[in-house]
Amino acid sequence: MQKFKMYIDGEFVEAASGKYFDSYYPFTGKVWSQVAEGGPEDVDRAVKAAHRAFTSGDWAELTASQRGMLVHRLGDLIARDAKKLAEMEVQDNGKLIAEMQGQVNYVPQWYYYFGGLADKIEGSVIPLDKKGYFNFTRHEPIGVVAAITAWNSPLLLLAWKLAPALAAGCTVVIKPSEFTSASTLEFVKLVEEAGFPKGVVNVVTGFGKDVGAPLTSHPLVRKVAFTGSDATGRAINEVAAKTFKRVTLELGGKSPNIVFDDANLEDAVNGAVSGIFAATGQTCIAGSRLLLQESIHDEFMDRLLALAKTAKMGNPMSMETQVGPVTTRPQYDKILSYIDIAKTEGANLALGGGPATRPECGDGWFVEPTVFTGVTNDMRIAQEEVFGPVLSVIKFKDEDEASRIANDIRFGLGSGVWTSDIGRAIRMSEKIQAGTVWVNTYRAVSYMSPFGGYKDSGIGRESGIEAIYQYLQTKSVWINTGAKTGNPFVLK
Ligand code: NAD
């Protein structure tokens, strides 16, 4: 049985408790490895190491260009080991190897982009309204960052935080999900190989209450970058506020995927299926509310159900598989309970509706791709995030009703609009309250494009140039070039 230690101050170490916890392979439901079970003492050691590395020593002495080169080198090493890292992610989260390979192959781009950005962060000279002073700004790293990630895309979600944090000059303590810690612990070996000084990147593994909570409340942590559920995000925000930490929160969603009657229906059907059944629906941007214009509803549903019925389930390591298992046993139970809720609420079950018992699914945690029609937007199945392969289909009459339904929810992460009318596409992109609007596509992301949520879907943006400023703070420097000191009792 493979055992993973945590990584603190440049060394792989056991937890202070000496304990390990089990990690499961979702395809078999069996334990495949064990991970060190950290606690507050380990968190304190890691944060102090990160604080030391931030305030003194080699990292603090590097120029921005040197820092950027290290970050770039880390990207090269990930590219070299992408296959191994992707396979490890599949062991932990059961997502398809086809999806994880694509994802991990793309991860280096975040390190290249932010590595390149490291030495292009410029302050300004301010053209002051006062004579006799010279005023300029500097952007300085904020300090020790806590990076807390979810289980669905461990290394991708980490790259969104770590690449800009390191490029900015911060130091980091990572807390991966207790369900998927292995790939982060394998990845951190590459941080060491790239030549980052000790203490700059640390990983403390364990559970939310034992590791996440003490990390978020630690007085030496200046910023929390989090991806996970809105419930945990809310708890983190409250704790972080007590010590005035900055936060970036990437939370959940219940994204509307809206199809108008002038859309290319074949593309839109593909987009709707990819929006909810890709990654077994376990993505924050899942298009879990499908809004269909009344006039195309029946034809669209015939096509969608025909396509969804062909989805191949089974071994996530096979390139042929299209829908894999659910990552965790609690998540599997949660999805099934939402299917029951929808049935009780009176939604019409059009496909699936329970555990998958196909022989190719073995003992894994599989749920049949499930579709409910006749959903109204006030039902729980329309308002609450399921995070699984469960689609709610809602009818609408016109643009106004579509945008009203789309926005009548506390979330605002992703959204899709399918139409051949450019004017309508632009109007809808203005009306929808969400951090991302995809027009005639779905589930596209890039290291260059800002990503984040409106409303309860989060605070701040990851990716794109603005992401690096979430790890920097601005200092204003005033120099007297000849102004009289004047009356000391009044503001200058
Ligand atoms: P989760 O909130 O249960 O856990 C996320 C992380 O927070 C884990 O590492 C967990 O151990 C830690 N944690 C738990 N309690 C904590 C506490 N009190 N203090 C600090 N840390 C704590 O979420 P999950 O189940 O791992 O992930 C699924 C959720 O993540 C979904 O809601 C999904 O929409 C969201 N998500 C969002 C994005 C995005 O970018 N917006 C991406 C992926 C997933």
XYZ file of C-alpha atoms and ligand atoms in Angstrom:
536
model
C 0.000 0.000 0.000
C 1.439 3.362 -1.049
C 1.847 5.861 1.838
C 2.059 9.615 1.284
C 3.782 11.937 3.764
C 3.116 15.663 3.877
C 5.682 18.292 2.830
C 6.828 20.967 5.272
C 9.872 23.243 5.055
C 11.479 21.252 2.253
C 10.994 17.797 3.806
C 8.518 14.944 3.506
C 7.350 14.313 7.054
C 4.817 12.305 9.017
C 1.993 14.120 10.761
C 2.687 15.103 14.378
C 0.005 12.562 15.328
C 1.782 9.823 13.324
C -1.646 8.905 11.896
C -2.626 8.119 8.289
C -6.055 8.045 6.639
C -7.308 5.952 3.710
C -7.776 7.135 0.143
C -10.202 5.233 -2.107
C -10.330 4.371 -5.827
C -13.912 5.310 -6.801
C -14.062 2.700 -9.583
C -13.661 -0.174 -7.109
C -14.664 1.511 -3.867
C -11.439 0.064 -2.349
C -8.558 1.741 -0.499
C -5.554 2.303 -2.786
C -3.260 4.495 -0.622
C -2.830 6.190 2.733
C -2.147 9.837 3.450
C -0.625 11.529 6.527
C -3.376 12.930 8.758
C -2.310 16.435 9.740
C -3.605 18.641 12.515
C -3.135 22.139 13.976
C 0.471 21.427 15.044
C 1.458 20.530 11.465
C -0.345 23.606 10.158
C 1.550 25.830 12.576
C 4.903 24.360 11.509
C 4.079 24.797 7.816
C 2.839 28.373 8.194
C 5.907 29.348 10.231
C 8.163 27.802 7.560
C 6.302 29.716 4.847
C 6.549 32.927 6.874
C 10.308 32.454 7.373
C 10.756 31.860 3.642
C 8.716 34.961 2.861
C 10.513 37.322 5.228
C 14.162 36.209 4.902
C 16.465 33.992 2.897
C 16.830 33.058 -0.751
C 13.227 33.504 -1.920
C 12.919 37.000 -0.500
C 16.195 37.933 -2.270
C 15.208 36.753 -5.773
C 14.452 39.276 -8.487
C 11.056 39.046 -10.159
C 12.718 37.630 -13.297
C 14.452 34.895 -11.309
C 11.172 34.037 -9.623
C 9.435 33.904 -12.970
C 12.074 31.516 -14.336
C 11.540 29.143 -11.408
C 7.783 29.182 -11.971
C 8.373 28.505 -15.677
C 10.697 25.604 -14.866
C 8.006 24.099 -12.656
C 5.673 24.195 -15.681
C 8.247 22.246 -17.726
C 8.506 19.559 -15.054
C 4.723 19.159 -14.870
C 4.645 18.755 -18.658
C 7.326 16.056 -18.364
C 5.388 14.099 -15.702
C 1.841 14.870 -16.858
C 0.943 11.263 -17.660
C 1.913 9.964 -14.222
C 0.165 12.852 -12.442
C -3.030 12.356 -14.466
C -3.100 8.635 -13.653
C -2.751 9.451 -9.974
C -5.681 11.853 -10.166
C -7.841 9.131 -11.708
C -6.938 6.781 -8.832
C -8.149 9.395 -6.363
C -11.119 11.045 -8.068
C -12.224 8.412 -10.593
C -12.589 10.967 -13.388
C -11.865 9.807 -16.911
C -8.232 9.431 -17.916
C -9.177 11.167 -21.190
C -10.346 14.232 -19.222
C -7.535 14.212 -16.642
C -4.792 13.806 -19.257
C -6.159 16.770 -21.174
C -6.376 18.778 -17.962
C -2.913 17.973 -16.600
C -1.333 18.528 -20.027
C -2.857 22.016 -19.936
C -1.768 22.834 -16.349
C 1.802 23.962 -17.322
C 0.280 26.875 -19.255
C -0.688 28.563 -15.971
C 2.933 28.354 -14.788
C 4.261 29.663 -18.125
C 1.758 32.542 -18.223
C 2.248 33.707 -14.634
C 5.995 32.964 -14.741
C 6.143 35.337 -17.700
C 4.037 37.909 -15.885
C 6.237 37.929 -12.739
C 8.583 40.676 -13.998
C 5.950 42.741 -15.816
C 4.140 44.049 -12.760
C 4.808 47.752 -12.834
C 3.892 50.479 -10.391
C 2.895 53.956 -11.546
C 4.197 57.459 -11.183
C 1.195 59.498 -10.037
C 0.845 62.971 -11.610
C 0.102 64.628 -8.272
C -2.021 67.721 -7.721
C 0.634 68.992 -5.257
C 3.938 70.656 -6.076
C 7.130 69.601 -4.307
C 6.353 65.879 -4.062
C 7.146 62.809 -6.097
C 4.661 59.931 -5.660
C 4.868 56.400 -7.010
C 3.298 53.005 -6.334
C 4.770 49.542 -5.857
C 2.925 46.203 -5.938
C 4.227 43.979 -3.156
C 3.465 40.307 -2.393
C 0.835 39.919 0.281
C 2.630 37.238 2.336
C 1.769 33.670 3.279
C -1.105 32.241 1.229
C -3.299 29.294 2.239
C -4.375 27.418 -0.917
C -7.291 25.074 -0.199
C -8.596 22.902 -3.037
C -11.564 20.667 -3.900
C -11.446 17.074 -5.136
C -12.708 17.351 -8.681
C -9.622 18.793 -10.446
C -6.821 18.897 -7.859
C -3.808 20.053 -9.898
C -5.754 22.407 -12.161
C -7.414 24.188 -9.227
C -4.035 24.340 -7.482
C -2.350 25.876 -10.559
C -4.959 28.652 -10.592
C -3.728 29.660 -7.116
C -0.101 28.598 -6.921
C 1.135 30.017 -10.242
C 0.013 33.637 -9.589
C 0.910 33.423 -5.871
C 4.497 32.349 -6.596
C 4.881 34.770 -9.489
C 3.805 37.563 -7.122
C 6.467 36.493 -4.585
C 4.195 34.963 -1.942
C 4.855 31.714 -0.101
C 2.181 29.049 0.139
C 0.722 26.357 2.377
C -1.443 23.986 0.335
C -4.270 21.932 1.808
C -5.595 19.509 -0.813
C -8.946 17.761 -0.464
C -8.794 14.771 1.893
C -10.299 12.719 -0.959
C -7.582 13.556 -3.495
C -4.250 14.390 -1.850
C -1.938 12.051 -3.774
C -1.359 14.067 -6.944
C -0.528 17.217 -4.941
C 2.069 15.295 -2.896
C 3.581 13.864 -6.085
C 3.514 17.332 -7.675
C 5.380 18.942 -4.776
C 8.414 16.764 -5.601
C 8.609 18.807 -8.809
C 8.577 22.044 -6.793
C 11.688 20.753 -5.029
C 13.302 19.600 -8.298
C 12.637 23.001 -9.910
C 14.803 24.562 -7.163
C 12.337 26.528 -5.038
C 13.932 27.341 -1.664
C 12.596 25.342 1.270
C 9.494 26.694 2.962
C 8.208 28.474 -0.167
C 5.683 25.704 -0.910
C 4.341 23.392 1.800
C 1.571 20.786 1.769
C -0.410 19.805 4.859
C -2.842 16.949 4.309
C -5.847 16.021 6.407
C -9.443 16.968 7.054
C -11.167 20.329 6.824
C -11.725 20.789 10.552
C -8.187 19.680 11.544
C -6.145 21.357 8.795
C -8.359 23.742 6.779
C -9.827 25.549 9.780
C -6.546 26.186 11.681
C -4.916 27.266 8.424
C -7.661 29.800 7.748
C -7.461 31.250 11.264
C -3.647 31.292 11.559
C -2.499 34.869 12.251
C 0.541 34.607 9.932
C -1.596 33.680 6.891
C -2.469 36.842 4.958
C -4.636 35.397 2.211
C -6.864 32.371 1.640
C -7.409 31.130 -1.917
C -10.171 28.539 -1.808
C -12.107 26.304 -4.186
C -14.964 24.281 -2.780
C -18.565 24.399 -1.672
C -20.370 27.617 -0.812
C -20.987 26.335 2.740
C -17.254 25.952 3.416
C -16.547 29.206 1.559
C -18.920 31.042 3.882
C -17.240 29.531 6.976
C -13.807 30.490 5.635
C -14.922 34.027 4.847
C -16.199 34.499 8.411
C -13.011 33.179 10.003
C -10.744 35.104 7.611
C -12.561 38.339 8.403
C -11.490 38.121 12.049
C -7.830 38.641 11.101
C -8.564 40.755 7.974
C -7.213 38.163 5.562
C -7.923 38.622 1.896
C -9.918 35.844 0.249
C -10.483 34.458 -3.211
C -13.459 32.103 -3.129
C -14.343 29.869 -6.088
C -17.589 28.233 -5.047
C -20.447 26.264 -6.491
C -23.045 26.932 -9.150
C -26.334 25.948 -10.729
C -25.582 27.259 -14.159
C -28.278 27.918 -16.781
C -27.639 26.547 -20.265
C -30.192 28.416 -22.430
C -31.278 27.201 -25.879
C -33.288 29.495 -28.198
C -35.318 28.230 -31.135
C -32.916 29.800 -33.658
C -29.932 27.776 -32.360
C -28.087 25.067 -34.263
C -29.800 22.225 -32.412
C -27.136 19.601 -33.048
C -24.450 21.811 -31.494
C -26.756 22.786 -28.643
C -27.580 19.153 -27.829
C -23.864 18.369 -27.690
C -23.351 21.429 -25.484
C -26.166 20.441 -23.130
C -24.875 16.864 -22.787
C -21.295 18.029 -22.262
C -22.528 20.626 -19.769
C -24.053 18.054 -17.431
C -22.648 14.588 -18.130
C -18.973 15.379 -18.814
C -16.936 14.737 -15.660
C -20.041 12.928 -14.339
C -21.519 16.363 -13.635
C -18.879 16.948 -10.950
C -17.829 20.372 -12.111
C -18.618 23.729 -10.583
C -19.633 24.989 -14.033
C -22.029 22.110 -14.798
C -24.909 23.351 -16.953
C -27.340 21.700 -14.580
C -30.363 23.875 -15.491
C -31.240 23.434 -19.151
C -33.589 26.235 -20.246
C -35.404 25.354 -23.492
C -37.580 27.670 -25.561
C -41.086 26.147 -25.669
C -41.252 25.784 -29.467
C -38.211 23.448 -29.629
C -38.647 21.655 -26.307
C -39.973 18.317 -27.582
C -37.646 17.948 -30.564
C -34.666 18.984 -28.437
C -35.517 16.480 -25.705
C -35.845 13.626 -28.221
C -32.374 14.377 -29.535
C -30.825 14.929 -26.100
C -32.207 11.697 -24.633
C -31.109 9.724 -27.708
C -27.548 11.005 -27.282
C -27.447 10.624 -23.481
C -28.615 7.006 -23.770
C -25.490 6.145 -25.772
C -23.101 7.330 -23.030
C -20.635 4.549 -22.196
C -20.098 4.036 -18.484
C -17.340 2.035 -16.837
C -13.608 1.956 -16.167
C -12.284 5.536 -16.016
C -8.863 4.326 -17.223
C -10.365 3.278 -20.560
C -10.244 5.914 -23.295
C -13.655 4.639 -24.484
C -15.514 5.493 -21.271
C -17.657 8.643 -21.307
C -19.222 8.681 -17.837
C -17.158 7.524 -14.870
C -17.945 6.941 -11.204
C -18.730 9.596 -8.626
C -15.627 10.586 -6.653
C -16.736 9.979 -3.094
C -19.217 7.795 -1.281
C -20.868 10.795 0.504
C -21.242 12.523 -2.890
C -22.816 9.372 -4.373
C -25.360 9.313 -1.521
C -26.027 13.045 -1.940
C -26.758 12.682 -5.681
C -29.179 9.817 -5.072
C -30.941 11.821 -2.370
C -31.420 14.749 -4.815
C -32.923 12.345 -7.359
C -35.452 11.347 -4.682
C -36.127 15.015 -3.867
C -36.864 15.775 -7.543
C -39.248 12.831 -7.774
C -41.072 13.973 -4.641
C -41.269 17.523 -5.977
C -43.154 16.248 -9.015
C -40.504 16.589 -11.747
C -40.872 14.052 -14.601
C -38.109 11.482 -14.741
C -37.114 11.220 -18.416
C -33.860 9.247 -18.069
C -31.877 7.336 -15.439
C -32.947 8.055 -11.909
C -30.781 5.834 -9.708
C -27.539 3.883 -9.219
C -25.984 2.371 -12.358
C -26.112 -1.409 -12.158
C -24.507 -2.114 -15.542
C -21.913 -4.930 -15.281
C -19.123 -2.635 -16.547
C -19.657 -0.417 -13.465
C -18.627 -3.177 -11.040
C -18.620 -2.100 -7.378
C -17.892 1.545 -8.227
C -19.974 4.514 -7.143
C -21.907 5.017 -10.405
C -25.115 6.997 -10.948
C -27.078 6.709 -14.212
C -27.136 9.919 -16.286
C -30.410 11.403 -15.114
C -32.776 13.908 -16.728
C -35.843 15.570 -15.195
C -38.271 17.502 -17.401
C -41.174 19.680 -16.289
C -38.979 21.314 -13.666
C -39.975 24.729 -12.365
C -37.328 27.123 -11.155
C -38.640 27.184 -7.589
C -38.010 23.443 -7.058
C -35.006 22.422 -4.964
C -33.713 20.402 -7.932
C -33.518 23.731 -9.835
C -32.057 25.821 -7.004
C -29.506 23.601 -5.245
C -26.196 22.301 -6.529
C -26.228 18.498 -6.948
C -22.665 18.153 -8.313
C -23.525 15.026 -10.268
C -25.047 13.807 -13.568
C -28.544 15.168 -12.937
C -30.136 17.595 -15.404
C -33.180 19.790 -14.711
C -35.056 20.937 -17.824
C -37.123 24.141 -17.614
C -39.268 25.707 -20.381
C -39.328 29.416 -21.249
C -41.274 31.632 -23.693
C -38.956 34.490 -24.651
C -35.716 36.305 -23.881
C -37.140 38.174 -20.902
C -38.399 35.034 -19.271
C -35.148 33.200 -20.022
C -33.016 35.842 -18.315
C -35.449 36.135 -15.409
C -35.268 32.367 -14.752
C -31.492 32.322 -15.317
C -30.973 35.012 -12.667
C -33.597 33.816 -10.180
C -31.041 31.908 -8.107
C -28.386 32.724 -5.525
C -25.527 31.386 -7.679
C -23.812 33.003 -10.673
C -20.834 31.003 -11.928
C -21.280 29.806 -15.524
C -23.970 30.126 -18.181
C -24.578 29.135 -21.788
C -26.569 30.802 -24.574
C -27.336 28.963 -27.833
C -28.612 31.193 -30.635
C -27.762 32.186 -34.209
C -28.759 35.820 -33.544
C -25.694 37.882 -32.586
C -27.818 40.681 -31.156
C -29.620 38.241 -28.875
C -26.288 36.694 -27.852
C -24.957 40.089 -26.792
C -28.197 41.104 -25.059
C -28.236 37.867 -23.077
C -24.532 38.179 -22.173
C -25.350 41.597 -20.674
C -28.379 40.386 -18.735
C -27.080 37.151 -17.215
C -25.620 37.558 -13.734
C -22.709 35.130 -13.947
C -18.910 35.300 -14.066
C -18.822 33.468 -17.419
C -21.204 33.485 -20.386
C -20.491 30.989 -23.161
C -22.226 31.627 -26.486
C -22.660 28.566 -28.723
C -20.117 26.671 -26.642
C -19.807 25.400 -23.070
C -17.055 24.458 -20.552
C -14.229 26.420 -22.199
C -11.516 27.835 -19.879
C -8.122 29.406 -20.439
C -5.219 30.612 -18.290
C -5.695 34.002 -20.002
C -9.378 34.543 -19.234
C -10.665 35.599 -15.790
C -12.792 32.987 -14.052
C -14.997 33.391 -10.982
C -18.459 33.853 -9.602
C -21.184 36.438 -9.148
C -23.384 36.334 -6.039
C -22.932 33.195 -3.868
C -20.588 31.631 -6.434
C -17.626 33.470 -5.025
C -15.330 36.430 -4.590
C -12.414 37.407 -6.819
C -11.115 36.041 -10.104
C -8.584 33.377 -11.027
C -6.634 33.262 -14.331
C -5.919 36.231 -16.552
C -3.793 39.230 -15.617
C -6.046 40.382 -12.776
C -5.414 37.113 -10.891
C -1.878 38.140 -9.956
C -3.164 41.322 -8.285
C -5.125 39.141 -5.862
C -1.716 38.177 -4.390
C -0.277 41.709 -4.368
C -0.909 44.815 -2.305
C -0.238 48.388 -3.379
C 2.086 50.726 -1.562
C 2.119 54.464 -2.220
C 5.526 56.155 -1.710
C 5.767 59.945 -1.175
C 9.064 61.801 -1.550
C 9.461 65.449 -0.686
C 11.348 67.105 -3.547
C 11.224 70.609 -2.062
C 7.832 71.288 -0.465
C 7.814 73.398 2.713
C 7.054 71.393 5.853
C 4.410 73.989 6.788
C 1.826 73.850 9.570
C 2.268 70.463 11.331
C -1.371 70.434 12.529
C -3.110 70.293 9.136
C -3.286 67.666 6.396
C -0.896 68.378 3.503
P -15.694 21.294 0.263
O -16.095 22.695 0.550
O -16.326 20.199 1.023
O -14.118 21.121 0.496
C -13.161 21.927 -0.180
C -11.889 21.984 0.650
O -12.154 22.709 1.849
C -11.353 20.623 1.083
O -9.948 20.637 0.975
C -11.813 20.541 2.517
O -11.038 19.679 3.322
C -11.660 21.977 2.961
N -12.425 22.357 4.152
C -13.533 21.766 4.662
N -13.943 22.420 5.772
C -13.091 23.460 5.955
C -13.006 24.526 6.903
N -13.874 24.653 7.898
N -12.020 25.432 6.767
C -11.145 25.350 5.743
N -11.160 24.359 4.835
C -12.126 23.422 4.926
O -15.892 21.107 -1.312
P -15.687 19.766 -2.163
O -16.806 18.843 -1.842
O -14.278 19.300 -2.022
O -15.839 20.315 -3.641
C -17.061 20.458 -4.291
C -17.480 21.902 -4.325
O -16.460 22.690 -4.914
C -18.708 22.135 -5.170
O -19.589 23.026 -4.516
C -18.169 22.787 -6.420
O -19.074 23.579 -7.119
C -17.027 23.567 -5.891
N -16.042 23.848 -6.947
C -15.909 25.140 -7.381
C -15.018 25.429 -8.409
C -14.831 26.848 -8.894
O -13.795 27.133 -9.466
N -15.768 27.764 -8.676
C -14.259 24.406 -8.987
C -14.426 23.121 -8.522
C -15.314 22.838 -7.486
